[in-house]
Amino acid sequence: MATTSEHSAAAGDLRQFLKELEDENDLLVIKEEVDPAMELAAITRRVYETEEKAPLFENIKGRQGDGLFRVLGAPVGLSRVPGQRLGRIAKSLGLPSTASGKEIIDKINSARGLQPLDPTKVATGPVKEHKLFNDDIDLTTLPTPLLHQHDGGKFIETFGMHIVQTPDGSWTNWSITRAMTHDKRHLVGPIIPKQDIGVIYQMWKDKGQDMPWALCFGVPPAAIMVGGMPIPKGVDEAGFIGALVGKPVDVVKCETNDIRVPANAEIVFEGTVSISETAPEGPMMEYHGHVWPGQSKQCPLFKVNAITYRTDPILPICITGRATEESHTLWALTIAAEVLHLCQSAGLPIQMAWCPFESHAIWYVIQVDRQKLRALKTNMADFCTKLGHVVFGSKPGWYMGKVFLVGEDVDPTNLRDVIWAESTRCEPGTSEFLFDEYGNIPLIPYVGHGVKPERNHKKVVKCCMLPCEFEDEELAWKVGSFRGSYPADVQALVERKWEEYGFQSV
Ligand SMILES: Cc1cc2nc3c(=O)[nH]c(=O)nc-3n(C[C@H](O)[C@H](O)[C@H](O)COP(=O)(O)O)c2cc1C
């Protein structure tokens, strides 16, 4: 049995993470040559859809020797290993691979009560083993995979972490946002003004200077988890990650600017983001499983002035599309954790939040603590209205379309439970509370491509609880199920004799 610090080691180091996945039979090292012109991506997509082992591609057509790069697919996909479906998420956070959804959400939020552990500055690290500068860099010669046939280009950045800093150096943001190869020395990618990278980019624009930048691939698994999490503006992800893992992240200075990057990252691109030059970008298949071919947008250019990398480096990738990929296992779950924290900070009696993977980061299931709810002496309309303002008015609320409020008898991580509660207890109209004062991320298909509203597209709180659940101490109903419809001794008898009857063990 591994100790807690052994679990943290995988969260702090991608190579340790991969070694443990291999030991647990959840990694497949593919030595056969694979074509980056879609074969690699198609394999990875099938891996997500079959919940197969994470593929590590070692022999990519066009790769030169021991240099750039091997590719890791589905780094935080779901797992087929029995009892470890959420194992890669759990391991990324320093938990045992058998952790439950609730343990994962609680672990993310446990870092909030702790003192942030600022990164430790070190002189050098594995990421400095190899260095390329200026005209020695040619991004177009790298074996970058084409991820989907309708993408507008080759997206090298789908699971790396951008690092940018405010001009006064007081706030450093680590975050994931996609980028596509543009030419020998440039990437191109969207910078959304609502996101922290966009807020910092605007500060550099106001100053009239290109933004110093680094993009780090193969960072500690806990770092990429938090890089995809909407933590409050002004908070450094690095300190949060240190608290989460129980150890500061070692960081080393870039060669060409003052940004510090994780010393054990696999590959780092460093340079600047132009405040004036743009180029067409996209489209790229999105996290909700739709793409509108041919629709590109002008986006800022990212100039690469240096690349540093480890020997035999690894590029992790995410092949976005229908569930379940990292947009769902990482982004949506960290949104759920953030929302749980925001509800609790607002004094709401909420004990768990989750995003069913199948909802593609759009549904959030929020579970009440009924004893505390009853003590509030509130009712469905007042409570759901308050909840909606707290949730939808928040930073992560912009990404969230639909909230399902459930009682304690419904497990938010069990979609069957959620559908049962919604269909049986949520009355169309009466138990649904609409909000149109808050905007929505336009990427949601019904927002970007739906009927144009008078004001904003609506969001909804669906109350999947009956009015009596706000008042009664004991629920008056009983549940029709194996657990609900039979006394404990009958359940135990049937379980004991299950295989004797001729059934397979459960
Ligand atoms: C695999 C993955 C890919 C992502 N890609 C993008 C992206 O291309 N554009 C984007 O705006 N956000 C993307 N995100 C979400 C952001 O990383 C997330 O909203 C993050 O909280 C933004 O950083 P901030 O909290 O610093 O604003 C992605 C998240 C994940 C997990």
Short mmCIF file of N, CA and C and ligand atoms in Angstrom, two decimals, residues 157-159 171 173-179 190-192 194-198 224-233 237 284 286 318 320 325-328 330-332 334-335 395 398-399 441 443, ligand 1:
data_model
loop_
_atom_site.label_atom_id
_atom_site.label_comp_id
_atom_site.label_asym_id
_atom_site.label_seq_id
_atom_site.Cartn_x
_atom_site.Cartn_y
_atom_site.Cartn_z
N GLU A 157 -0.64 22.78 -29.09
CA GLU A 157 -0.97 23.07 -27.69
C GLU A 157 -2.43 22.75 -27.42
N THR A 158 -2.62 21.62 -26.75
CA THR A 158 -3.97 21.29 -26.25
C THR A 158 -3.90 20.92 -24.78
N PHE A 159 -2.70 20.59 -24.29
CA PHE A 159 -2.60 20.16 -22.89
C PHE A 159 -1.30 20.66 -22.27
N TRP A 171 1.37 39.20 -10.18
CA TRP A 171 0.45 38.07 -10.36
C TRP A 171 0.92 37.24 -11.55
N ASN A 173 0.01 33.91 -13.89
CA ASN A 173 -1.09 33.00 -14.24
C ASN A 173 -0.57 31.78 -15.00
N TRP A 174 -1.00 30.60 -14.55
CA TRP A 174 -0.69 29.34 -15.24
C TRP A 174 -2.03 28.82 -15.77
N SER A 175 -2.16 28.68 -17.09
CA SER A 175 -3.46 28.21 -17.60
C SER A 175 -3.33 27.47 -18.93
N ILE A 176 -4.37 26.70 -19.24
CA ILE A 176 -4.42 25.95 -20.51
C ILE A 176 -5.28 26.73 -21.49
N THR A 177 -4.76 26.99 -22.67
CA THR A 177 -5.61 27.44 -23.76
C THR A 177 -4.93 27.02 -25.07
N ARG A 178 -5.72 26.58 -26.00
CA ARG A 178 -5.18 25.91 -27.20
C ARG A 178 -4.32 26.85 -28.06
N ALA A 179 -3.45 26.28 -28.86
CA ALA A 179 -2.70 27.08 -29.85
C ALA A 179 -2.26 26.17 -30.99
N PRO A 190 -6.41 31.65 -29.50
CA PRO A 190 -7.33 32.62 -28.92
C PRO A 190 -6.89 33.04 -27.51
N ILE A 191 -7.08 34.31 -27.22
CA ILE A 191 -6.91 34.77 -25.83
C ILE A 191 -8.24 35.39 -25.44
N ILE A 192 -8.99 34.69 -24.59
CA ILE A 192 -10.34 35.14 -24.24
C ILE A 192 -10.25 36.22 -23.15
N LYS A 194 -12.15 37.30 -20.92
CA LYS A 194 -12.71 36.95 -19.60
C LYS A 194 -11.75 36.10 -18.79
N GLN A 195 -10.81 35.38 -19.48
CA GLN A 195 -9.91 34.50 -18.73
C GLN A 195 -8.73 35.30 -18.22
N ASP A 196 -8.05 34.73 -17.23
CA ASP A 196 -6.96 35.48 -16.59
C ASP A 196 -5.86 35.82 -17.58
N ILE A 197 -5.56 34.92 -18.50
CA ILE A 197 -4.53 35.23 -19.51
C ILE A 197 -4.97 36.46 -20.33
N GLY A 198 -6.27 36.59 -20.56
CA GLY A 198 -6.81 37.72 -21.30
C GLY A 198 -6.73 39.02 -20.50
N ILE A 224 -1.03 20.87 -14.19
CA ILE A 224 -1.93 20.99 -15.35
C ILE A 224 -3.39 20.95 -14.88
N MET A 225 -3.67 20.18 -13.81
CA MET A 225 -5.04 20.16 -13.28
C MET A 225 -5.45 21.57 -12.85
N VAL A 226 -4.58 22.23 -12.11
CA VAL A 226 -4.94 23.57 -11.60
C VAL A 226 -4.85 24.61 -12.72
N GLY A 227 -4.00 24.36 -13.72
CA GLY A 227 -3.94 25.26 -14.87
C GLY A 227 -5.27 25.32 -15.62
N GLY A 228 -6.05 24.26 -15.52
CA GLY A 228 -7.36 24.23 -16.18
C GLY A 228 -8.49 24.63 -15.26
N MET A 229 -8.16 25.10 -14.07
CA MET A 229 -9.20 25.37 -13.05
C MET A 229 -9.45 26.87 -12.93
N PRO A 230 -10.70 27.30 -12.88
CA PRO A 230 -10.97 28.75 -12.80
C PRO A 230 -10.85 29.29 -11.38
N ILE A 231 -9.60 29.39 -10.88
CA ILE A 231 -9.44 29.94 -9.52
C ILE A 231 -9.53 31.47 -9.62
N PRO A 232 -9.79 32.15 -8.48
CA PRO A 232 -10.07 33.60 -8.56
C PRO A 232 -8.94 34.41 -9.17
N LYS A 233 -9.34 35.51 -9.80
CA LYS A 233 -8.35 36.43 -10.38
C LYS A 233 -7.42 36.93 -9.30
N GLU A 237 -1.64 30.33 -9.44
CA GLU A 237 -1.89 28.87 -9.45
C GLU A 237 -0.74 28.13 -8.75
N MET A 284 -11.27 24.42 -34.39
CA MET A 284 -10.82 23.17 -33.79
C MET A 284 -12.04 22.49 -33.17
N GLU A 286 -14.43 21.13 -30.67
CA GLU A 286 -14.56 21.67 -29.32
C GLU A 286 -14.96 20.62 -28.29
N CYS A 318 -4.58 16.50 -25.78
CA CYS A 318 -6.00 16.19 -25.53
C CYS A 318 -6.70 16.27 -26.88
N THR A 320 -9.94 16.84 -28.22
CA THR A 320 -11.27 17.28 -27.79
C THR A 320 -12.38 16.66 -28.64
N GLU A 325 -13.09 13.32 -22.44
CA GLU A 325 -11.69 13.72 -22.54
C GLU A 325 -11.40 14.73 -21.41
N GLU A 326 -10.22 15.35 -21.49
CA GLU A 326 -9.77 16.16 -20.35
C GLU A 326 -10.61 17.41 -20.11
N SER A 327 -11.31 17.90 -21.13
CA SER A 327 -12.21 19.05 -20.89
C SER A 327 -13.26 18.66 -19.85
N HIS A 328 -13.57 17.36 -19.81
CA HIS A 328 -14.62 16.90 -18.90
C HIS A 328 -14.04 16.40 -17.58
N LEU A 330 -11.09 17.13 -16.33
CA LEU A 330 -10.25 18.11 -15.64
C LEU A 330 -10.97 19.45 -15.51
N TRP A 331 -11.30 20.05 -16.65
CA TRP A 331 -11.89 21.40 -16.61
C TRP A 331 -13.22 21.38 -15.86
N ALA A 332 -14.15 20.51 -16.30
CA ALA A 332 -15.49 20.52 -15.70
C ALA A 332 -15.44 20.14 -14.22
N THR A 334 -12.94 20.62 -12.12
CA THR A 334 -12.38 21.71 -11.30
C THR A 334 -13.37 22.88 -11.23
N ILE A 335 -14.18 23.06 -12.26
CA ILE A 335 -15.26 24.07 -12.17
C ILE A 335 -16.21 23.66 -11.04
N LYS A 395 -17.12 33.63 -11.48
CA LYS A 395 -16.19 33.44 -12.60
C LYS A 395 -16.49 32.13 -13.35
N TRP A 398 -19.86 31.56 -15.90
CA TRP A 398 -19.91 31.90 -17.33
C TRP A 398 -19.91 30.64 -18.20
N TYR A 399 -19.26 29.58 -17.71
CA TYR A 399 -19.15 28.34 -18.49
C TYR A 399 -20.36 27.42 -18.28
N ILE A 441 -20.54 31.42 -22.13
CA ILE A 441 -19.46 31.20 -23.08
C ILE A 441 -20.09 30.89 -24.44
N LEU A 443 -19.13 29.36 -26.88
CA LEU A 443 -18.81 28.06 -27.46
C LEU A 443 -19.95 27.05 -27.29
C1 LIG B 1 -7.86 20.21 -21.98
C2 LIG B 1 -8.30 21.63 -21.77
C3 LIG B 1 -8.28 22.49 -22.84
C4 LIG B 1 -8.68 23.80 -22.67
N1 LIG B 1 -8.65 24.62 -23.74
C5 LIG B 1 -9.06 25.89 -23.63
C6 LIG B 1 -9.04 26.76 -24.75
O1 LIG B 1 -8.62 26.37 -25.84
N2 LIG B 1 -9.49 28.02 -24.60
C7 LIG B 1 -9.92 28.46 -23.39
O2 LIG B 1 -10.31 29.62 -23.30
N3 LIG B 1 -9.95 27.68 -22.29
C8 LIG B 1 -9.53 26.40 -22.39
N4 LIG B 1 -9.56 25.58 -21.31
C9 LIG B 1 -10.15 26.07 -20.05
C10 LIG B 1 -9.21 26.95 -19.26
O3 LIG B 1 -7.97 26.32 -19.09
C11 LIG B 1 -9.83 27.23 -17.90
O4 LIG B 1 -11.05 27.91 -18.07
C12 LIG B 1 -8.93 28.00 -17.00
O5 LIG B 1 -9.58 28.13 -15.76
C13 LIG B 1 -8.66 29.37 -17.54
O6 LIG B 1 -7.71 29.96 -16.77
P1 LIG B 1 -7.98 31.12 -15.70
O7 LIG B 1 -8.64 30.50 -14.53
O8 LIG B 1 -6.60 31.49 -15.44
O9 LIG B 1 -8.81 32.17 -16.37
C14 LIG B 1 -9.12 24.26 -21.41
C15 LIG B 1 -9.11 23.41 -20.33
C16 LIG B 1 -8.70 22.10 -20.50
C17 LIG B 1 -8.69 21.19 -19.32
#
